Coordinates of C-alpha atoms in Angstrom, one line a residue:
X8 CA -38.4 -67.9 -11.1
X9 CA -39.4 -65.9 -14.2
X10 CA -37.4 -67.0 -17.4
X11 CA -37.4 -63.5 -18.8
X12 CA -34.2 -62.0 -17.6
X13 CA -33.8 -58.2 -16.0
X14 CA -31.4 -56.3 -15.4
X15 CA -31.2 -54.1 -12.4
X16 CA -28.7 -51.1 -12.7
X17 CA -28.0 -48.9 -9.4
X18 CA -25.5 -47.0 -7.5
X19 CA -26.1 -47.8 -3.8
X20 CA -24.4 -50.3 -2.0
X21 CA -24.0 -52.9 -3.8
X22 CA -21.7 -55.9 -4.0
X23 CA -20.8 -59.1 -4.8
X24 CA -19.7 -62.1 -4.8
X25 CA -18.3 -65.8 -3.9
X26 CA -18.8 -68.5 -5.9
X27 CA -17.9 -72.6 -5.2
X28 CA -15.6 -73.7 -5.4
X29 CA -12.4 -75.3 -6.3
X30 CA -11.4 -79.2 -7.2
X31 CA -9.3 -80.0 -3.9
X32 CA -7.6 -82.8 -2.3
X33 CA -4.3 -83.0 0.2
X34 CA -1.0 -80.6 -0.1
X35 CA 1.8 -82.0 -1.7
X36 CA 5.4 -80.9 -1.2
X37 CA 7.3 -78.0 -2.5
X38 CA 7.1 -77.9 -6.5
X39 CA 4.7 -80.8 -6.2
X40 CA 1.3 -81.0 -7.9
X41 CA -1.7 -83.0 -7.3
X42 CA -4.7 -84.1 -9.9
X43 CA -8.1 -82.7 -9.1
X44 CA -10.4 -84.3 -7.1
X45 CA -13.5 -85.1 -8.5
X46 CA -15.9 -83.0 -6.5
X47 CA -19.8 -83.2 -7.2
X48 CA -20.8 -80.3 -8.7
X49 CA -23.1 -77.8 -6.6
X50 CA -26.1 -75.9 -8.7
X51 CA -25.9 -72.3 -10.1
X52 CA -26.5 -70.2 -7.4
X53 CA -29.7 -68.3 -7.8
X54 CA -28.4 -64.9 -5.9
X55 CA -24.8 -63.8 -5.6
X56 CA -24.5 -60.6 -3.4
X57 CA -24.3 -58.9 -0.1
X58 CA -26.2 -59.9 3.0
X59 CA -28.1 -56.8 4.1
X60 CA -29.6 -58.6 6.7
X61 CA -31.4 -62.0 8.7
X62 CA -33.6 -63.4 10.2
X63 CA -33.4 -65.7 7.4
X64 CA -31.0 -64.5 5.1
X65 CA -31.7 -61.0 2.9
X66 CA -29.6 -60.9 -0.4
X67 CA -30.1 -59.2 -3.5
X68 CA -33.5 -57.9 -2.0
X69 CA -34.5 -61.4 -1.6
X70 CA -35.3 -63.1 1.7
X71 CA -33.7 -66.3 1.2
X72 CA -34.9 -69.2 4.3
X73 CA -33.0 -72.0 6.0
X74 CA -33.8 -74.9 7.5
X75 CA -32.0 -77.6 9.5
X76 CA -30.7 -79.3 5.9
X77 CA -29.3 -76.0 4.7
X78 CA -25.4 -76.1 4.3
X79 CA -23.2 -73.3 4.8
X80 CA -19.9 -72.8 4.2
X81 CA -17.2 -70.4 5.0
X82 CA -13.6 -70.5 3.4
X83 CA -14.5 -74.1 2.0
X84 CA -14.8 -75.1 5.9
X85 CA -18.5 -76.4 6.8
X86 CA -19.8 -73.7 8.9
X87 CA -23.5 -72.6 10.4
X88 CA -25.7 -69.2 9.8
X89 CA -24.4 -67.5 13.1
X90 CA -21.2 -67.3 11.2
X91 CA -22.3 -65.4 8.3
X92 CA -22.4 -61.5 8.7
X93 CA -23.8 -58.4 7.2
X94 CA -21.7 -57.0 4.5
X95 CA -20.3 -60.6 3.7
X96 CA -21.1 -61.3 -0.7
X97 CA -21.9 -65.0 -0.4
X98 CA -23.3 -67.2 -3.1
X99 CA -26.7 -68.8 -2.2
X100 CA -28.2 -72.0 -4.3
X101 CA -31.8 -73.0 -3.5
X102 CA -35.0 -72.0 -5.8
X103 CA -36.6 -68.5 -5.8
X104 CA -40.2 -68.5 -5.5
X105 CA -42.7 -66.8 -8.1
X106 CA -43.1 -63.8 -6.0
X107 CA -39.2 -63.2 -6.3
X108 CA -39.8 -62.2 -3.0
X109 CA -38.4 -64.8 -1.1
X110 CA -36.5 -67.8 -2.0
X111 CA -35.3 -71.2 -0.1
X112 CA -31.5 -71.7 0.1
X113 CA -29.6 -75.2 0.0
X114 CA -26.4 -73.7 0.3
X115 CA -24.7 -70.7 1.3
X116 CA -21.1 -70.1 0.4
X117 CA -18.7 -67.2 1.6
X118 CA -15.4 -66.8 0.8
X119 CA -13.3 -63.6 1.6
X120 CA -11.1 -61.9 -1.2
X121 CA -8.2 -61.2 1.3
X122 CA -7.5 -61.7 4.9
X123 CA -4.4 -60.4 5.7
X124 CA -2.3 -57.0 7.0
X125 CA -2.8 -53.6 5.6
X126 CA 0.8 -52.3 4.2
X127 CA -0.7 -48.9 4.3
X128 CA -4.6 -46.7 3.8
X129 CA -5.5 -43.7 2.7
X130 CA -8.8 -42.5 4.5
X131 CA -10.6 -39.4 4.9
X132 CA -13.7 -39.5 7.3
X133 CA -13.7 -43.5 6.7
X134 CA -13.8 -43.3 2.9
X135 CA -10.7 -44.1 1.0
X136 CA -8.2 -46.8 0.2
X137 CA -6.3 -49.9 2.0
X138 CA -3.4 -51.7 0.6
X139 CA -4.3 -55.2 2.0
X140 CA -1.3 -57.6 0.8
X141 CA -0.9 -55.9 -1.9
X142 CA -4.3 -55.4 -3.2
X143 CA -5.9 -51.9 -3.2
X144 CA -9.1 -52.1 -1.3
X145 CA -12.3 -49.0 -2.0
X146 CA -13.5 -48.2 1.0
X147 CA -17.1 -46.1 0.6
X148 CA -19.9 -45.1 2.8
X149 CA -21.5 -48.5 1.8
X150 CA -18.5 -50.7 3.6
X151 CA -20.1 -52.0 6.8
X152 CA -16.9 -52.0 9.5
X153 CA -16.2 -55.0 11.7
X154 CA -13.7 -54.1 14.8
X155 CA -12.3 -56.7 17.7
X156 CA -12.6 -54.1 19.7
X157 CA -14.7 -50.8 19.1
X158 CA -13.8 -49.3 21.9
X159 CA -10.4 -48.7 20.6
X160 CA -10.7 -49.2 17.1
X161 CA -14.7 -47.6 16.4
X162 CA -14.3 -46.5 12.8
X163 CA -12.8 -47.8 9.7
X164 CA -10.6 -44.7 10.0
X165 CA -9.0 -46.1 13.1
X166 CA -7.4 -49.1 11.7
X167 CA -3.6 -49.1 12.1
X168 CA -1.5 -49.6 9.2
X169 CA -0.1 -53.1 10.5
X170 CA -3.5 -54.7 11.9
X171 CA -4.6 -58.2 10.3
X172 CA -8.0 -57.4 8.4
X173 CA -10.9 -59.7 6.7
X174 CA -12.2 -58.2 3.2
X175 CA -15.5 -59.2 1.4
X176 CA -16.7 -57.2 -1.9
X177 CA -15.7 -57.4 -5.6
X178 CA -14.2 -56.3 -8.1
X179 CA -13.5 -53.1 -9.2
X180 CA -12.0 -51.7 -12.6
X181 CA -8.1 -52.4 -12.6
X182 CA -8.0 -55.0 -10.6
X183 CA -9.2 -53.2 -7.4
X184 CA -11.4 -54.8 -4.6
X185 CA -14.6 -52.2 -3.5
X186 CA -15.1 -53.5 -0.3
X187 CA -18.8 -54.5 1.3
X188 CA -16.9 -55.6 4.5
X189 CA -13.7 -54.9 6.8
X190 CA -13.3 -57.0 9.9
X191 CA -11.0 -55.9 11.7
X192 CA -9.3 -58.8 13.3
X193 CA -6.3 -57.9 15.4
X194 CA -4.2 -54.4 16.0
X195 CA -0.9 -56.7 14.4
X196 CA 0.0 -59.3 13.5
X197 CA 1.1 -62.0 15.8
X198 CA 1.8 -65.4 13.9
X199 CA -1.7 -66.1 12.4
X200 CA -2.3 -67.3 9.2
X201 CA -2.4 -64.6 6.7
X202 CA -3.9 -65.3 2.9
X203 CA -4.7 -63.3 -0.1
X204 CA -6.3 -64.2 -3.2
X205 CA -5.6 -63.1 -7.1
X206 CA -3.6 -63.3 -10.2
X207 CA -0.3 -63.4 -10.3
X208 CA 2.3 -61.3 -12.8
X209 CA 6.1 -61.0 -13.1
X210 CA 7.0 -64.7 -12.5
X211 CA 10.5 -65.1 -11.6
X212 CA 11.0 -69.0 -11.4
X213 CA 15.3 -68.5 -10.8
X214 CA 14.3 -66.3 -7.9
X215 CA 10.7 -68.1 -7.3
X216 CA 9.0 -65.1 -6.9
X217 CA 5.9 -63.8 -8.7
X218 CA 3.8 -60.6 -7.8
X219 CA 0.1 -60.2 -6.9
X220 CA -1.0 -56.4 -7.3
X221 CA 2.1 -54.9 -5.0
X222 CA 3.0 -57.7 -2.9
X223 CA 6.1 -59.8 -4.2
X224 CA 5.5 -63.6 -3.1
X225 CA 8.5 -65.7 -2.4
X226 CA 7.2 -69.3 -2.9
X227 CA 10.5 -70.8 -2.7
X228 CA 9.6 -72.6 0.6
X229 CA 5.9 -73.2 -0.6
X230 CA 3.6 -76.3 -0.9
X231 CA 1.9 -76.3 -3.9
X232 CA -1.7 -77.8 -4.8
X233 CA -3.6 -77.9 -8.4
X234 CA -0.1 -76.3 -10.2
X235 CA 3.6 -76.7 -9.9
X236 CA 6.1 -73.8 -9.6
X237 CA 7.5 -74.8 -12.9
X238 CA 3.7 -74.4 -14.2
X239 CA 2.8 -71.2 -13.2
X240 CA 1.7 -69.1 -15.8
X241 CA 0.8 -65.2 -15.7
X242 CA -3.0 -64.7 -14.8
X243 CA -3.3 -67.7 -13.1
X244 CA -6.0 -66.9 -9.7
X245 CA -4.7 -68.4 -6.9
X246 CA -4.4 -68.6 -3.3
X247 CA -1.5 -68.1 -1.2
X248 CA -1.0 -68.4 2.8
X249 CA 1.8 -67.6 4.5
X250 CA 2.3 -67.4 9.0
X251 CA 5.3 -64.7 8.2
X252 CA 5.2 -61.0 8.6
X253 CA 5.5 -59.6 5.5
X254 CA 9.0 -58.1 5.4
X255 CA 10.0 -55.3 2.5
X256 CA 6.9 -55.7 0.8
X257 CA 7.9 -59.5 0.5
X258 CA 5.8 -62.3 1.6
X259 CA 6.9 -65.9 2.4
X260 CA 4.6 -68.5 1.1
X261 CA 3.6 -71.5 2.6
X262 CA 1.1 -72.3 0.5
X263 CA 0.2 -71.3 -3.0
X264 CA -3.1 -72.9 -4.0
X265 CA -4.7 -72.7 -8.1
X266 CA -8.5 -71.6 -7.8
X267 CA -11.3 -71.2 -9.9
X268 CA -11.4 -67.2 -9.6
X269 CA -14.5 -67.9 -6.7
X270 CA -16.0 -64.4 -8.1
X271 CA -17.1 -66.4 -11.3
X272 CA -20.5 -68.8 -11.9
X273 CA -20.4 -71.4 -14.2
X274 CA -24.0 -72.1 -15.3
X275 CA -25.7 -74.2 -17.7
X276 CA -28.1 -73.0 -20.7
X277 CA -31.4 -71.6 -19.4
X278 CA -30.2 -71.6 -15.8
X279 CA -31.4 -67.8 -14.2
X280 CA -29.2 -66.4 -11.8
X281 CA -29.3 -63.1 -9.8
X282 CA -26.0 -61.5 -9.5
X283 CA -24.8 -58.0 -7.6
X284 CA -21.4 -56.3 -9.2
X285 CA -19.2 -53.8 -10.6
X286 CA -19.2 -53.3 -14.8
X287 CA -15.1 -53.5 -15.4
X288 CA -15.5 -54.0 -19.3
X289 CA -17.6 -52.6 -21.5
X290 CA -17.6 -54.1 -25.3
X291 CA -20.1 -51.7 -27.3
X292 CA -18.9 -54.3 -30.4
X293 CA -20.2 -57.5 -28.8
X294 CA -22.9 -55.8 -26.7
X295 CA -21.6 -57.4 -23.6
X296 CA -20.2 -56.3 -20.3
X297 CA -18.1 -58.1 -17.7
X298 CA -19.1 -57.9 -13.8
X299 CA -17.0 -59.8 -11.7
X300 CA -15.1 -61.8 -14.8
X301 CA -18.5 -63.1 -15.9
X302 CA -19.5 -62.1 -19.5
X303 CA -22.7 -60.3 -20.0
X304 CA -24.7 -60.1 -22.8
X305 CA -27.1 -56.8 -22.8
X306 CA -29.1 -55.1 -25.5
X307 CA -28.0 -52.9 -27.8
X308 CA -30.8 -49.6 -26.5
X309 CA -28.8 -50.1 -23.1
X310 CA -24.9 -50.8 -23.9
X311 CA -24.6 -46.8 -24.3
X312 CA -25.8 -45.9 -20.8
X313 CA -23.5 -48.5 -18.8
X314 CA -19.3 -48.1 -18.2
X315 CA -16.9 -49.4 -16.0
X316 CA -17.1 -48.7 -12.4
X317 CA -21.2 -49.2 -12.6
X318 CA -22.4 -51.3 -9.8
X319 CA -25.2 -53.6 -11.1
X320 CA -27.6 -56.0 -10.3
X321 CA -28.3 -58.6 -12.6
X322 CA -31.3 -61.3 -13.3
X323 CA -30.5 -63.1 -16.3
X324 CA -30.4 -66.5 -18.2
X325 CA -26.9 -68.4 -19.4
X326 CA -26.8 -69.2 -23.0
X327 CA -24.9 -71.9 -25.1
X328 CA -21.4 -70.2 -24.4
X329 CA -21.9 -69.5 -20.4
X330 CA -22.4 -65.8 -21.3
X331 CA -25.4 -64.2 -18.7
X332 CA -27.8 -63.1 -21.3
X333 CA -30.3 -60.1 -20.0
X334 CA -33.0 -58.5 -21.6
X335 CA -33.1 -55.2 -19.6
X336 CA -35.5 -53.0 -18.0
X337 CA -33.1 -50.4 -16.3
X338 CA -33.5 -49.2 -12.8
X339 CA -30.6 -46.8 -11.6
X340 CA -30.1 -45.8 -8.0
X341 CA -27.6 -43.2 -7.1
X342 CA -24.2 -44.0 -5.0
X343 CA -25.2 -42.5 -0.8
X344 CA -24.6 -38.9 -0.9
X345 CA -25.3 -38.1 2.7
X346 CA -24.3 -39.3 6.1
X347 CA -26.0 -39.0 8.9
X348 CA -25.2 -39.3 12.7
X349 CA -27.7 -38.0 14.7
X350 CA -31.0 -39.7 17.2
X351 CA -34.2 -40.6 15.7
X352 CA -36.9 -38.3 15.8
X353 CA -39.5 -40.5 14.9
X354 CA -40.5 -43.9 13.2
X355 CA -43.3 -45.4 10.9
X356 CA -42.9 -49.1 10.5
X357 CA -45.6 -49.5 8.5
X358 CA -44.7 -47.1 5.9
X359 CA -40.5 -47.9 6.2
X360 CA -39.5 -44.6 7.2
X361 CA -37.6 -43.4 9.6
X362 CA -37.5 -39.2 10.5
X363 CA -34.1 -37.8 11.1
X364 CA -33.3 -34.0 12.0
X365 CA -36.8 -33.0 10.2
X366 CA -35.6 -35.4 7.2
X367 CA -38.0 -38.3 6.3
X368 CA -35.8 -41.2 5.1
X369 CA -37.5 -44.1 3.2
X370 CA -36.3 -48.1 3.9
X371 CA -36.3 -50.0 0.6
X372 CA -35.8 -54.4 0.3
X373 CA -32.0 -53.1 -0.3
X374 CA -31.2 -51.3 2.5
X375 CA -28.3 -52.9 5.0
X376 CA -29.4 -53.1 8.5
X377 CA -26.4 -53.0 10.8
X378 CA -27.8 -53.5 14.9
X379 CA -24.2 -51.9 16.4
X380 CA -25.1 -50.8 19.8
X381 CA -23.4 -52.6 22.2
X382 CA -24.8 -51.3 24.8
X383 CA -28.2 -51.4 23.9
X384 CA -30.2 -53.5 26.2
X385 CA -30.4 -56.5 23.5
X386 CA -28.4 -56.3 19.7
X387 CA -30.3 -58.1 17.4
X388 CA -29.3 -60.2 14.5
X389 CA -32.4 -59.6 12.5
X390 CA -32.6 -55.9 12.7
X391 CA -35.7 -53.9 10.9
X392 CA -37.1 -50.9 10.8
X393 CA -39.8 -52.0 13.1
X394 CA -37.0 -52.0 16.3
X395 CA -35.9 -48.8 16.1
X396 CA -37.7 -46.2 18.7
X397 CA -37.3 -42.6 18.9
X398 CA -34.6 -41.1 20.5
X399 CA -32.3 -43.6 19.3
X400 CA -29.1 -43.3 18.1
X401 CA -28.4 -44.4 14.4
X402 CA -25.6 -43.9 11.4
X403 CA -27.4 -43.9 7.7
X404 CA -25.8 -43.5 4.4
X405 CA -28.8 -42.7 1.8
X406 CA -29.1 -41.1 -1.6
X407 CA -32.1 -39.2 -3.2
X408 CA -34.4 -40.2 -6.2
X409 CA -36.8 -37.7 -7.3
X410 CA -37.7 -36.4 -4.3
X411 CA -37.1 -39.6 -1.5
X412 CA -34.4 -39.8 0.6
X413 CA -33.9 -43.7 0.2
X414 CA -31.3 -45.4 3.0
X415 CA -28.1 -47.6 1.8
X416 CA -27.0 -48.7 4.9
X417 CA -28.4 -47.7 8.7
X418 CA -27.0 -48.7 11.5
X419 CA -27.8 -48.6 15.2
X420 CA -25.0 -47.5 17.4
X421 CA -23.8 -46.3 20.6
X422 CA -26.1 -43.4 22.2
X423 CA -23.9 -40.7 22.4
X424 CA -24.1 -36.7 23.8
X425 CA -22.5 -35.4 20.6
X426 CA -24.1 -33.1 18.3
X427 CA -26.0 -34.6 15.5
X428 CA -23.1 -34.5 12.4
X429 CA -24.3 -34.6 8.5
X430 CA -21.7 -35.2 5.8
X431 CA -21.5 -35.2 2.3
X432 CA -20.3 -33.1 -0.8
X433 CA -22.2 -29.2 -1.4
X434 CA -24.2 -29.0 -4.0
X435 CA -25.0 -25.5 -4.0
X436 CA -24.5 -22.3 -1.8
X437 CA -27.1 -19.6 -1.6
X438 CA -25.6 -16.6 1.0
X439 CA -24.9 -18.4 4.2
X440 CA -27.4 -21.6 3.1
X441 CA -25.4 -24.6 1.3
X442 CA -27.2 -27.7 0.3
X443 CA -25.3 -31.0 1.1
X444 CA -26.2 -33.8 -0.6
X445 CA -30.1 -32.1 -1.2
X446 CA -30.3 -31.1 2.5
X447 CA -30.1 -27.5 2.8
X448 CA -27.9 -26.3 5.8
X449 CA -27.5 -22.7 7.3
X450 CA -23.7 -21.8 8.5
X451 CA -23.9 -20.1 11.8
X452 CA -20.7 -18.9 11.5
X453 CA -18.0 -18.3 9.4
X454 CA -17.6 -18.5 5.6
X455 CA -19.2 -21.3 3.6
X456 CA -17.9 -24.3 2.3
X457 CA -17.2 -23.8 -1.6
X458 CA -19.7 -26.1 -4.5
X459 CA -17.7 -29.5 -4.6
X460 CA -16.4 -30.0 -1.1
X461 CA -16.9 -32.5 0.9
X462 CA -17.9 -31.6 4.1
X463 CA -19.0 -33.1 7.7
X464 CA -20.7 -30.3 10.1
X465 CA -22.3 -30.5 13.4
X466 CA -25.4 -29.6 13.2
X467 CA -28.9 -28.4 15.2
X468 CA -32.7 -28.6 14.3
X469 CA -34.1 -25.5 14.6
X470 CA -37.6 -25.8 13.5
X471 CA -36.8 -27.9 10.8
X472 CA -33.6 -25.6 9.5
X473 CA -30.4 -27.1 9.9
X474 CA -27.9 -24.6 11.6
X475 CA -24.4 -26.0 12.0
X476 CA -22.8 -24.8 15.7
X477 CA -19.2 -24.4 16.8
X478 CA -16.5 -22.9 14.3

């Protein structure tokens, strides 16, 4: 791997996450502590970011192989690839190869950042918020959504306030999670264990309560591990689990578990790693940046163009105090400004592109590949480009550079005989003409949207101008 570190800046659908671990060990009982286990430490993980897709294992652009002494891990259990999904931010250790290209993973680690119910959401055509134990989760076109059960749950939209959901992503500025991924795991909850992960605030050790985000934790009942109740301390990460409905915004703890914040990498001087996130500091002073609690060291020509709320790629190399140093070249990509719903009218493989509703769309080594038809005569893991066919049914998310369409996220789904739809926020309106996103859409009838809403018509390809149909 190149020593020279880079930094990659873009908007699309980015993500992050999951680090190693934690020193462990057995439970002990309520106020009880334990002394950490001495667990070998794993590498610094080349790549930390979202899986986009497999076949081996695609993050951060790179495609990452396994073989039969590749470890994977999931929630600290040993687990195998087939439980890994797209959307999930793992951590991956191994070696990239010169090419950066491709790369050869040792271990791959996932760990969620909550997995529990949603108190309430706030979601308008699937992009939004979800208070999920108390933490508020972003929700953007880039989220790939997980259901039990698409048939009664087929959107992120359709989650019920109440329903048990897993979250992957990172961290956003005030404390906030964007999410990559939202399983959907059951309508309600019914006994399972619940968990959510963060630090803690307002410590209350006469009524042995203490808050994460919104949620107040009773841990009165709790086993402890790595701390004591008398040794919390404000901004301490941890875990807690709990198999009790949460109850007045109150959640009963069975468990309440100090963690090394598994967003975090601890590496060594000269160690490169490659690491997805979102900026929630900027320090023009220092010339540093932190992304996912790690501090960054940049250059001061590009300290001026980055703020909070970015989401970054980074390739860069530790120094003496654990801070990522990166010596940047800049390459910014723009959040998805378009949505697309529609069937394929044709495909180039060779070239990556993909033509929708008269709209050439280009397939980049970012784009997220999501196979989602379950009635398709085979869904495949390792989904490319070269399996789609016309005719098909897909979902993309894409933003423009210059003058290319480039696709976030595309998904296969279920063939439907619905209009095609577009989405997406008008940029301009010229009579009865208004540009969404950069496509240019004529409304059949009545008045046009104004600049600066956000808008989802149905629409038909009349010789390559969009005409919406229906009021």
């Amino acid at each position: 791997m190149n020593r020279s570190a880079r930094l990659f800046l873009f908007n699309s659908i980015a993500v992050v996450v999951l680090l190693a671990g934690c020193a462990g060990g057995g439970e002990t009982g309520t106020g009880g502590t334990e002394s950490n286990t001495d667990i070998p430490k794993l590498p610094t993980p080349v790549a930390v970011g979202t899986i986009t897709n497999f076949g081996s294992v695609f993050v951060n652009g790179i495609e990452f192989f396994t073989n039969t002494k590749s470890v994977f891990t999931v929630e600290g259990n040993s687990s195998n690839e087939s439980e890994l999904k797209v959307g999930m931010v793992v951590s991956v250790r191994g070696a990239v190869r010169n090419d950066g290209k491709a790369g050869d993973a040792t271990h791959i680690e996932f760990a969620d950042d909550a997995d529990g119910v949603v108190l309430s959401k706030a979601l308008t055509n699937g992009v939004g918020t979800l208070n999920v134990m108390g933490h508020t989760v972003n929700v953007d076109a880039a989220t790939v959504f997980e259901s039990f059960n698409k048939g009664l749950y087929a959107t992120i939209g359709a989650t019920p306030v109440g329903a048990v959901v897993e979250v992957s992503g990172f961290t956003a500025p005030g404390g906030n999670i964007t999410a990559t991924r939202v399983e959907l795991k059951s309508a309600n909850f019914s006994n399972v264990e619940i968990e959510t992960k963060g630090v803690i605030s307002d410590i209350n050790l006469v009524a042995k309560t203490f808050k994460m985000g919104s949620l107040t934790v009773d841990f009165s009942t709790a086993q402890f591990k790595n701390v004591t109740a008398a040794s919390l301390t404000t901004s301490l990460f941890v875990e807690v689990k709990s198999t009790q409905e949460i109850v007045a915004n109150t959640l009963i703890a069975s468990a309440v578990e100090a963690k090394k914040d598994h967003r975090r990498i601890d590496g060594k001087k000269g160690e490169n790693t490659k690491l997805e996130g979102i900026i929630t500091n900027v320090n023009p002073g220092t010339n540093q940046i932190t992304v996912n609690g790690q501090l960054i060291s940049v250059s001061p020509s590009v300290i001026g163009s980055l703020r909070a709320g970015q989401k970054l790629e980074i390739e860069g190399e530790f120094d003496d105090d654990g801070a990522l140093t990166s010596k940047t070249e800049i390459k910014q990509r723009h959040a998805s400004s378009l949505r697309i719903k529609a069937r394929i009218d044709s495909v180039q493989a060779v070239n990556k592109t993909v033509t929708i509703l008269g709209q050439t769309f280009y397939i980049d080594a970012l784009t997220l590949f999501k196979d989602d038809c379950g009635s398709c005569a085979t869904r495949i893991r390792q989904f490319i480009v070269a399996n789609l066919s016309a005719n098909e049914s897909v979902e993309v998310k894409a933003y423009r550079v210059d003058t290319k369409w480039i696709i976030g996220k595309l998904e296969r789904v279920e063939p439907e005989n619905e209009p095609a739809t577009i989405q997406g926020e008008v940029m301009s309106v010229v009579g009865d003409v208004v540009s969404i996103g950069g496509i240019q859409v004529k409304i059949a009838n009545g008045s046009p949207p104004s600049v600066g809403d956000r808008v989802e018509f149905a629409v038909v390809n009349n010789n390559n101008v969009l005409t919406t149909i229906g009021d």
